[in-house]
Short mmCIF file of N, CA and C in Angstrom, two decimals:
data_model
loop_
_atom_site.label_atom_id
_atom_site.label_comp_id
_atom_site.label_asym_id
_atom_site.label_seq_id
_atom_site.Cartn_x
_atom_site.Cartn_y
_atom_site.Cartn_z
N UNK A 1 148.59 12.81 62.17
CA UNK A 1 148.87 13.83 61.20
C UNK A 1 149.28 15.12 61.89
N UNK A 2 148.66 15.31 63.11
CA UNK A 2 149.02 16.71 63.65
C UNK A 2 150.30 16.66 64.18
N UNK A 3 150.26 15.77 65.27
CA UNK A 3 151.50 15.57 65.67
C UNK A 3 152.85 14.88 64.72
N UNK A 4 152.85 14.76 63.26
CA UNK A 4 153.84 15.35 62.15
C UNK A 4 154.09 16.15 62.28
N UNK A 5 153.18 16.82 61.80
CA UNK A 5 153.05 18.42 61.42
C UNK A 5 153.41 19.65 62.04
N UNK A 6 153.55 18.89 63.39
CA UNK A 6 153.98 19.57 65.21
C UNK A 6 155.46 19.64 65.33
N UNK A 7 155.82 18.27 64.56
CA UNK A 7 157.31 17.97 64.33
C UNK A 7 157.96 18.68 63.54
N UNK A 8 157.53 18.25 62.22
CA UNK A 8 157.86 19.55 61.38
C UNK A 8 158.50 21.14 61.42
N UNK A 9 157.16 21.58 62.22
CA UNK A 9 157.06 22.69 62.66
C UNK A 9 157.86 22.75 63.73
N UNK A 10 158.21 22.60 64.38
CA UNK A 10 159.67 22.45 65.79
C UNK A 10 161.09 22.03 65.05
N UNK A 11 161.17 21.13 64.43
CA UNK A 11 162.33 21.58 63.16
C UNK A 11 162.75 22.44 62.09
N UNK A 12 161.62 23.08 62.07
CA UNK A 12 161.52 24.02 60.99
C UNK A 12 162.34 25.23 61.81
N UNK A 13 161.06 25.44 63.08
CA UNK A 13 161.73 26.83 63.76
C UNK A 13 163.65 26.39 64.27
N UNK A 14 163.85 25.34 64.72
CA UNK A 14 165.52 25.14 65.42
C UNK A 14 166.30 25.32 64.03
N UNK A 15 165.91 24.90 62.96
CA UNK A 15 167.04 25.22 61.96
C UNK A 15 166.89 26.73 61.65
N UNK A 16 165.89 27.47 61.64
CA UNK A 16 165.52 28.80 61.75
C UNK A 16 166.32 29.84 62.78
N UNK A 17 166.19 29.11 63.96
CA UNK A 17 167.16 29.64 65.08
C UNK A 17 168.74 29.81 64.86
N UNK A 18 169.11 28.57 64.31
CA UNK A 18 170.46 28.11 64.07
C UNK A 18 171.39 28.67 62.84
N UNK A 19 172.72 29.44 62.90
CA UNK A 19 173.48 30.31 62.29
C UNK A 19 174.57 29.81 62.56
N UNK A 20 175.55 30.46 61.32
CA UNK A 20 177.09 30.25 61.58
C UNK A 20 177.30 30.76 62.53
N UNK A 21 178.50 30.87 63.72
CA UNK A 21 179.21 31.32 64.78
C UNK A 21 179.47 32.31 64.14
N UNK A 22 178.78 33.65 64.46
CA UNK A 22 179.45 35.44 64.34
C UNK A 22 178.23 35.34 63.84
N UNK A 23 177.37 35.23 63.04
CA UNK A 23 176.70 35.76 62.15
C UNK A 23 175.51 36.72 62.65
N UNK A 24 174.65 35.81 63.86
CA UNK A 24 174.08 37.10 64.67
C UNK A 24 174.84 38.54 65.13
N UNK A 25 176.02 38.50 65.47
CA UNK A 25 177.10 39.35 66.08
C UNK A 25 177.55 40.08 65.17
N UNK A 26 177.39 39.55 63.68
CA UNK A 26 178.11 40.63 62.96
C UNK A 26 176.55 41.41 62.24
N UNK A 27 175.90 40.71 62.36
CA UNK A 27 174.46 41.50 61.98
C UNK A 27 174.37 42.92 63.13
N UNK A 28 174.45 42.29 64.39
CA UNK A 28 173.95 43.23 65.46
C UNK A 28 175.32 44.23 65.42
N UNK A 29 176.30 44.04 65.39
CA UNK A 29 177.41 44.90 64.86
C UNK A 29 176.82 45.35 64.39
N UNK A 30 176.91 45.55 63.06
CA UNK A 30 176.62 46.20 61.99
C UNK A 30 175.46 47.26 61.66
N UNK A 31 174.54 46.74 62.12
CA UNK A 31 173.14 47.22 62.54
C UNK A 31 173.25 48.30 63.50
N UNK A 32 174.21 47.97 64.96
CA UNK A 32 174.88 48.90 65.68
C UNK A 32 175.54 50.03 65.08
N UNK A 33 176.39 49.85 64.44
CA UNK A 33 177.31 50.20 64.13
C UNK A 33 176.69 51.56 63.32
N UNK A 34 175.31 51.34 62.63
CA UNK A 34 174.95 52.14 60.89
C UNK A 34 173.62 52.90 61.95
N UNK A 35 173.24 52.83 63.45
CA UNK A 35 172.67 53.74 64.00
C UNK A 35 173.06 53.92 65.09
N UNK A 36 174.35 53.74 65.31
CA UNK A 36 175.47 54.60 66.32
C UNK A 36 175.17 56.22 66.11
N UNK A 37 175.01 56.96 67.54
CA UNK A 37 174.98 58.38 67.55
C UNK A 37 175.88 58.80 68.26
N UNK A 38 176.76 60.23 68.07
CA UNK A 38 177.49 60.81 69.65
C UNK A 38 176.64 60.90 70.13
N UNK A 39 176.59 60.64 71.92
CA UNK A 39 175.55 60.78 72.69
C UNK A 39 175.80 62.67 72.57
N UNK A 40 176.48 63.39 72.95
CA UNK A 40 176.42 64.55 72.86
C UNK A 40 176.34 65.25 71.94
N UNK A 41 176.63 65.55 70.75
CA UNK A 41 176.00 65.61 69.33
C UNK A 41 175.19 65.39 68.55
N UNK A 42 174.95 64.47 68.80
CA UNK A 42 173.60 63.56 67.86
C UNK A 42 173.85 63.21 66.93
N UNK A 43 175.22 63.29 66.28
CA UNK A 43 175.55 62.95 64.63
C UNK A 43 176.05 62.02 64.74
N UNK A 44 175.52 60.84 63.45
CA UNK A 44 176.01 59.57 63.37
C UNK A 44 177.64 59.44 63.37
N UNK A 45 178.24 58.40 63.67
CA UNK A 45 179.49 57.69 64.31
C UNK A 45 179.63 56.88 62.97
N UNK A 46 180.94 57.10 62.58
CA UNK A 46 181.20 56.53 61.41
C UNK A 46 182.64 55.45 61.86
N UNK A 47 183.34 54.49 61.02
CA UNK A 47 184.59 54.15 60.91
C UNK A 47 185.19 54.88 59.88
N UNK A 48 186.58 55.74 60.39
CA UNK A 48 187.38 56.15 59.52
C UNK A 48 188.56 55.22 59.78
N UNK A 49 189.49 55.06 58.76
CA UNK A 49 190.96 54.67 59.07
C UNK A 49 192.41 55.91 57.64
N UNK A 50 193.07 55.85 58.88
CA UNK A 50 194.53 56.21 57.85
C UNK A 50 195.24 55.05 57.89
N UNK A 51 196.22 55.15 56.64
CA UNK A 51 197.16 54.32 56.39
C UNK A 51 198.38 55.24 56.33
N UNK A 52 199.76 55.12 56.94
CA UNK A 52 200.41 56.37 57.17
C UNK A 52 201.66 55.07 57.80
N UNK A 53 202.42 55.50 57.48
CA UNK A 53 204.04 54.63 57.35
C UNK A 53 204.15 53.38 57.73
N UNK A 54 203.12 52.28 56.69
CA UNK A 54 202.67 50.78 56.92
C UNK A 54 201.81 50.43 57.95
N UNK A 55 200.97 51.37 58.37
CA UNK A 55 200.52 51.21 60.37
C UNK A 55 199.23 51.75 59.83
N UNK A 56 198.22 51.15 60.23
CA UNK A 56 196.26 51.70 60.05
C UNK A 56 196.48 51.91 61.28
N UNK A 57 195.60 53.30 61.15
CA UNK A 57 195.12 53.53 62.61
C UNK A 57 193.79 54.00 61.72
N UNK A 58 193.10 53.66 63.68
CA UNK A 58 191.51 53.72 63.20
C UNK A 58 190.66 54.49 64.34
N UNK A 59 190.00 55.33 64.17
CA UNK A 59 188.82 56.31 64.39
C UNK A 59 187.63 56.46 64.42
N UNK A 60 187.24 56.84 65.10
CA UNK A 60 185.34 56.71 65.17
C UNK A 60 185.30 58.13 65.27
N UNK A 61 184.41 58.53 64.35
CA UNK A 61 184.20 60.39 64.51
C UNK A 61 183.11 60.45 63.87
N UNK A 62 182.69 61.33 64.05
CA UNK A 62 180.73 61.95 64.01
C UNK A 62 181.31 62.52 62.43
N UNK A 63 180.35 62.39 61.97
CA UNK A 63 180.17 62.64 60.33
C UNK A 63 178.90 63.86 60.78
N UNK A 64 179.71 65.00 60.37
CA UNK A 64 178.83 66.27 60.04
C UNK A 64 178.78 67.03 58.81
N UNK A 65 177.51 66.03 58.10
CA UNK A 65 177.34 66.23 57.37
C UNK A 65 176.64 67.95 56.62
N UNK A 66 175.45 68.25 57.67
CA UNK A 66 174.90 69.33 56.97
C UNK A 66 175.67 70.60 57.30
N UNK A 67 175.15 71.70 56.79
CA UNK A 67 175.58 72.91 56.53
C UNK A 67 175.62 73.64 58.15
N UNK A 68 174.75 73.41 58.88
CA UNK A 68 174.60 73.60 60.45
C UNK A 68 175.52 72.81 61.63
N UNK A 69 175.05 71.50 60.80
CA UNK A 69 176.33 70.71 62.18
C UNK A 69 177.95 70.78 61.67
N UNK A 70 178.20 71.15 60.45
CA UNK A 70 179.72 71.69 59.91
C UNK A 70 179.68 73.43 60.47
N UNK A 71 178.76 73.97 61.05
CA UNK A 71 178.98 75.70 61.47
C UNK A 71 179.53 75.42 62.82
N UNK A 72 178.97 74.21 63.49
CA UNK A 72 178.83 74.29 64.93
C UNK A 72 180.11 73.64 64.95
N UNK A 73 180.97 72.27 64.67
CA UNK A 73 181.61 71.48 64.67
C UNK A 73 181.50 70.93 66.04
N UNK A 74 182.89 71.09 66.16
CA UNK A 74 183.78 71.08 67.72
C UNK A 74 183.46 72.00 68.64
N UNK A 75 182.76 73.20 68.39
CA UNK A 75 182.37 74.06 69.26
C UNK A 75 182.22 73.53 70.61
N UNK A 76 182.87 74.04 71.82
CA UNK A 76 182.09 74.37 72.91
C UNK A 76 182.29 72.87 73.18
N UNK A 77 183.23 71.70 72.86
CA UNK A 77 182.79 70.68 73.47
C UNK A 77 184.88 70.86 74.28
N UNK A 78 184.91 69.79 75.30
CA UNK A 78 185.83 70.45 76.32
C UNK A 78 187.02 68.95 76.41
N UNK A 79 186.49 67.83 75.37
CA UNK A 79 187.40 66.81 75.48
C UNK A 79 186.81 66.23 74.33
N UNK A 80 188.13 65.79 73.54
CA UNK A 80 187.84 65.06 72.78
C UNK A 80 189.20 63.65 72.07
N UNK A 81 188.34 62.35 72.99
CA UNK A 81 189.08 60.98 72.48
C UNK A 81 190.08 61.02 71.58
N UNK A 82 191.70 60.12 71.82
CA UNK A 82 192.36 60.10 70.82
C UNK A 82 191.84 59.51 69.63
N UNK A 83 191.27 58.27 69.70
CA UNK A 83 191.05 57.60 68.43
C UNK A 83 189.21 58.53 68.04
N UNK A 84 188.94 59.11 68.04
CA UNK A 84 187.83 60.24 68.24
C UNK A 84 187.72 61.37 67.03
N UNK A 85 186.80 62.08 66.43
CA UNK A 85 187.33 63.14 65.67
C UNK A 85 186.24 63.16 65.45
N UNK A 86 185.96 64.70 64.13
CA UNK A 86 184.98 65.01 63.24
C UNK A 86 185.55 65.32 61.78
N UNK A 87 184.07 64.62 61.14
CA UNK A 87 184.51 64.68 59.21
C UNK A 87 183.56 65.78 58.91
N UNK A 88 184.45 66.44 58.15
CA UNK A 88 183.29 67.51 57.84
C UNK A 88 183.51 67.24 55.92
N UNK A 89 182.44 65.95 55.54
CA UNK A 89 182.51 65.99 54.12
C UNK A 89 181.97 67.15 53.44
N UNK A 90 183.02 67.23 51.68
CA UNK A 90 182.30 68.14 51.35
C UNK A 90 181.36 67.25 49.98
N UNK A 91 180.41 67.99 49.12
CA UNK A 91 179.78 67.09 48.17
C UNK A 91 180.74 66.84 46.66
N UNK A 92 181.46 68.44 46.88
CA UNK A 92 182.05 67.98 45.39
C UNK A 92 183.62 69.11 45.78
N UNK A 93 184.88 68.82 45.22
CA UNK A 93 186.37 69.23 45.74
C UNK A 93 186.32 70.74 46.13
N UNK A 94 186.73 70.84 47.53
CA UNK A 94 186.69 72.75 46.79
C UNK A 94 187.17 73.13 48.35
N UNK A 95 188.24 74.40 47.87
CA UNK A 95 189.00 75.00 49.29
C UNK A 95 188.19 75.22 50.11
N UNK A 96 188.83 74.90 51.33
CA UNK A 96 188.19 75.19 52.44
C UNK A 96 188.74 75.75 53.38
N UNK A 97 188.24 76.58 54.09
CA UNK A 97 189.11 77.37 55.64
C UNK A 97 187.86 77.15 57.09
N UNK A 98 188.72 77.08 57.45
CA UNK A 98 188.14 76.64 59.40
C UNK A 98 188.59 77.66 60.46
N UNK A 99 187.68 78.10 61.06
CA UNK A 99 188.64 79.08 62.27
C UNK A 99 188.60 78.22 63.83
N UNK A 100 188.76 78.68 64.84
CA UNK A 100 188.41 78.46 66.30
C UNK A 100 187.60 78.74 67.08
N UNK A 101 186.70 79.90 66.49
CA UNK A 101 185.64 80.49 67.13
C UNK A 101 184.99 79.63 68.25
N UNK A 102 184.98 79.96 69.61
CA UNK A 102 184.14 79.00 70.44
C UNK A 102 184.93 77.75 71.17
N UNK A 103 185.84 77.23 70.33
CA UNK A 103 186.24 75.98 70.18
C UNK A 103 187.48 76.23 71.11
N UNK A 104 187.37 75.18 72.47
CA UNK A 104 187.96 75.24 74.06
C UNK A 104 189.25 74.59 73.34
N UNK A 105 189.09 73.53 72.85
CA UNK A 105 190.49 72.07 72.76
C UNK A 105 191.43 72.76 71.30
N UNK A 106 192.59 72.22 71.62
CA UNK A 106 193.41 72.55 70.30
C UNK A 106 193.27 71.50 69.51
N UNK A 107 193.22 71.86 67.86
CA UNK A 107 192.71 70.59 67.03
C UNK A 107 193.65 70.52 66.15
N UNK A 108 194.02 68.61 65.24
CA UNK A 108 194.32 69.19 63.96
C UNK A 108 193.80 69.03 63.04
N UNK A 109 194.24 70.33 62.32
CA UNK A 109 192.91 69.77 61.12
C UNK A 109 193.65 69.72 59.73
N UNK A 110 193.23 67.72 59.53
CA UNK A 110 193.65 67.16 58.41
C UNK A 110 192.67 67.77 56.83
N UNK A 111 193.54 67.75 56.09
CA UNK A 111 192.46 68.32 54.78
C UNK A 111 192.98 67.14 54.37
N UNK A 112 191.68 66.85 53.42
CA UNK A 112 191.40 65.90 52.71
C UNK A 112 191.24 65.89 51.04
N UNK A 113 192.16 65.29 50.37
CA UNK A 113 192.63 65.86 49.01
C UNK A 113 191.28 65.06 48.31
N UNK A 114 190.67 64.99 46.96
CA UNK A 114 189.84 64.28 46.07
C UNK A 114 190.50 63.06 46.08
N UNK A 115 191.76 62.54 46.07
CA UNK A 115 191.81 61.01 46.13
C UNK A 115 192.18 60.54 47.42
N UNK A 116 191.34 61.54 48.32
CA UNK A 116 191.72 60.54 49.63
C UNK A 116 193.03 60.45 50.48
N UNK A 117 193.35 61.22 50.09
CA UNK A 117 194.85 60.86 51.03
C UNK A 117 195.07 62.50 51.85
N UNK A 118 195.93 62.80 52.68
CA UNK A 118 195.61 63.75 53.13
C UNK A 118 196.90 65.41 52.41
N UNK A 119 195.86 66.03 52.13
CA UNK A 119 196.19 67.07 51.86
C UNK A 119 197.37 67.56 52.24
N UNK A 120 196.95 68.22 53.45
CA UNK A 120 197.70 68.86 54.38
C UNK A 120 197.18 69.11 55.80
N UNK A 121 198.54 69.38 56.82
CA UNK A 121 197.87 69.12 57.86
C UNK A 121 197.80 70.57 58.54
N UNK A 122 196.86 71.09 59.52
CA UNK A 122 197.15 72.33 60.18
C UNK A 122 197.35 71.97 61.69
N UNK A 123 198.13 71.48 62.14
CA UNK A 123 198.23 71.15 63.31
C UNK A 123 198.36 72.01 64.33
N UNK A 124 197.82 71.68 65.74
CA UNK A 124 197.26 72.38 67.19
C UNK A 124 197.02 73.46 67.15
N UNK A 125 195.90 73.41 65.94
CA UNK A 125 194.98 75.05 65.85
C UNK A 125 194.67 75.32 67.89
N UNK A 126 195.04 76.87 67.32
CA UNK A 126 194.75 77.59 68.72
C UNK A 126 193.68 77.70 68.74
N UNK A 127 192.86 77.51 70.38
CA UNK A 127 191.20 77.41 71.12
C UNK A 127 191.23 78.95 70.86
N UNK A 128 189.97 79.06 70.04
CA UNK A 128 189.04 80.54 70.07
C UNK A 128 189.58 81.49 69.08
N UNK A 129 190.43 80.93 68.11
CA UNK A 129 191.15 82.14 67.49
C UNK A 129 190.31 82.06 66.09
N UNK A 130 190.47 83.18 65.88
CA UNK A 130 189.27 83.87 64.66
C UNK A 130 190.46 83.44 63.07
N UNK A 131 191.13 83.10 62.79
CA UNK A 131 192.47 83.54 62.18
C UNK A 131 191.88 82.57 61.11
N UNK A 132 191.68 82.43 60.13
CA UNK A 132 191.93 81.51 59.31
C UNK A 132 192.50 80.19 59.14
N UNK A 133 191.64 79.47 58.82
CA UNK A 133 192.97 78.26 58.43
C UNK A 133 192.50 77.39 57.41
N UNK A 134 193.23 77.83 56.23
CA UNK A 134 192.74 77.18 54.64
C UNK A 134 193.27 75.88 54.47
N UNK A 135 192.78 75.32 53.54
CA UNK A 135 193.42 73.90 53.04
C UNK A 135 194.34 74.80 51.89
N UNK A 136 195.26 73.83 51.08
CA UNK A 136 196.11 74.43 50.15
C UNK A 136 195.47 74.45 48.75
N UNK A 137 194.02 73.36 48.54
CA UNK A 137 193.67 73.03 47.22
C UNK A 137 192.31 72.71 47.96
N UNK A 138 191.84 72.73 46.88
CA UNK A 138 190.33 71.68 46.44
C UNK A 138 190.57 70.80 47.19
N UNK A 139 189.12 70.35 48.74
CA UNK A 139 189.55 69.00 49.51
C UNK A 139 188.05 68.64 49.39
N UNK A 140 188.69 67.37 49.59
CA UNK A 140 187.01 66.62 49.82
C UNK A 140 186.29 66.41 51.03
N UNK A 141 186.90 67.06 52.23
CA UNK A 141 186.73 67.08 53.53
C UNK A 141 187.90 67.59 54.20
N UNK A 142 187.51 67.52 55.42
CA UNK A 142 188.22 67.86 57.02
C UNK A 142 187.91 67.45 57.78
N UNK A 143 189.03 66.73 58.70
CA UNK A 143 188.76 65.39 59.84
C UNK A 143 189.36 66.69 60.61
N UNK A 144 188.43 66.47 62.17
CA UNK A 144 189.58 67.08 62.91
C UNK A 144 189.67 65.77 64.11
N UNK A 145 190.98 66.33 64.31
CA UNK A 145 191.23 65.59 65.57
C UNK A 145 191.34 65.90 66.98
N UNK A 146 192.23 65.35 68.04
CA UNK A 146 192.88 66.13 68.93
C UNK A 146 193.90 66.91 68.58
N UNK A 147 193.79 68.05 69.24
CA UNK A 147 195.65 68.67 68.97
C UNK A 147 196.54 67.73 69.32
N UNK A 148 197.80 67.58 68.36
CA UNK A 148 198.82 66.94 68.80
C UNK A 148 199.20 65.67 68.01
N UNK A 149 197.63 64.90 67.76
CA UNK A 149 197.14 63.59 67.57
C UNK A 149 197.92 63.51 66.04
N UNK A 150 197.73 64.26 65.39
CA UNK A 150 198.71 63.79 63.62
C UNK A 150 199.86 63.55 63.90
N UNK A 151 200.82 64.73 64.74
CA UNK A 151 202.26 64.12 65.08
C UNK A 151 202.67 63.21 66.06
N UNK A 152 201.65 63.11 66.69
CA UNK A 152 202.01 61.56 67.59
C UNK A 152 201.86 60.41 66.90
N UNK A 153 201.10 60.33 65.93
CA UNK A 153 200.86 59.16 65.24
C UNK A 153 201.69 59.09 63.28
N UNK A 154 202.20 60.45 63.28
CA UNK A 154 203.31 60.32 62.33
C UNK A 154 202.71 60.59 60.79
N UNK A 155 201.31 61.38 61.04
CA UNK A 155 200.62 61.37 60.07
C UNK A 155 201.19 62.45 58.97
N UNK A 156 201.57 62.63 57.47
CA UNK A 156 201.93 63.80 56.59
C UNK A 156 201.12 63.74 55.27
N UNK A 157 201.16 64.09 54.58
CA UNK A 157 200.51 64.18 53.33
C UNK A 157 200.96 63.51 52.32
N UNK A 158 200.00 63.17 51.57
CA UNK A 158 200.19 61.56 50.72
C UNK A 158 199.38 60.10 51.84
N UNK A 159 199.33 60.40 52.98
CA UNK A 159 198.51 59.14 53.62
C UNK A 159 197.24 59.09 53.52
N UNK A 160 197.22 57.64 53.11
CA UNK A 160 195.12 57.52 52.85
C UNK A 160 194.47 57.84 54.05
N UNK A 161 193.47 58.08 53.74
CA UNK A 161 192.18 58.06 54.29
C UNK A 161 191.20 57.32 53.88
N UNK A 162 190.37 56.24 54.23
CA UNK A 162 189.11 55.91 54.09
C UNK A 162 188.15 55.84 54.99
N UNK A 163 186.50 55.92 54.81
CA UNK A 163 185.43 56.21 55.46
C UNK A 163 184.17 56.16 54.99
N UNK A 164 182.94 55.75 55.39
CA UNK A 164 182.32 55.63 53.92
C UNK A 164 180.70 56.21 55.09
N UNK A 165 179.90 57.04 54.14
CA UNK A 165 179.26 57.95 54.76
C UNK A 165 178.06 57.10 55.34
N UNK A 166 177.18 57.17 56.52
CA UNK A 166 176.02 56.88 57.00
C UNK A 166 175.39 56.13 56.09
N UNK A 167 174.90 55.04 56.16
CA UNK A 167 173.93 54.15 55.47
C UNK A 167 174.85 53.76 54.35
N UNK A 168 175.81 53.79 54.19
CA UNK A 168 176.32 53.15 52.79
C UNK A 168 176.90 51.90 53.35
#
């Protein structure tokens, strides 16, 4: 009877062990993926993608979310990855302006319209300049990038954006 029961129990655990091909990998992905941090920031690492003249391109950028890590942004950091950036969501549509204060690298900064697609672009904001730089309307965010990075990759207004926030 025991040694059934021994059997049992040793078949029980190998089919227990045993998964489709990916399925551990896309767990540990994923799992990875939803407590990914910048090591230098500390703010979670999201997937963004544009869609912009039949071509996805895709991005990993720190989602700064609160009111403090959207003051600080880009500040003070001295390189930043092409496929790389920061989202600065907002909770509900509404103009927004960004300056340079602090900020070494030239950026661009995409505004982000309520349906997602991009606003408008302010491209290779100047490092340290106090000057303003508004969106044209009500946005639902601001990605920044590298300077340069929208017109190398052909990005204008009307192209999607999707991204979907920490834990969702």
């Amino acid at each position: 009877m025991r040694k059934g029961f021994a059997l049992f129990a040793g078949f029980a655990l190998t089919l227990g062990a045993c998964s489709a091909p990916g399925d551990a990998q896309t767990e540990h992905s994923a799992a990875t993926q939803q407590s990914a941090v910048h090591a230098e920031s500390g703010l979670p690492l999201v997937p963004l993608t544009i869609e912009s003249g039949g071509r996805t391109h895709r991005f990993t950028v720190e989602y700064a979310a609160s009111d403090e890590n959207q003051r600080k942004g880009l500040m003070f950091r001295t390189e930043l990855g092409p496929d790389e950036g920061m989202l600065f969501p907002n909770a509900t549509p509404q103009q927004r302006s960004f300056w340079m204060k602090n900020t070494v690298i030239p950026l661009d900064l995409i505004f982000i319209a309520p349906d997602r697609t991009i606003e408008s672009i302010a491209a290779d904001a100047v490092p340290y300049s106090l000057d303003p730089i508004p969106s044209q309307g009500a946005v639902v965010g601001v990605l920044e990038l590298a300077g340069g990075r929208a017109a190398e990759l052909g990005l204008s207004p009307g192209d999607a954006i999707d991204w979907r926030a920490p834990g969702q």
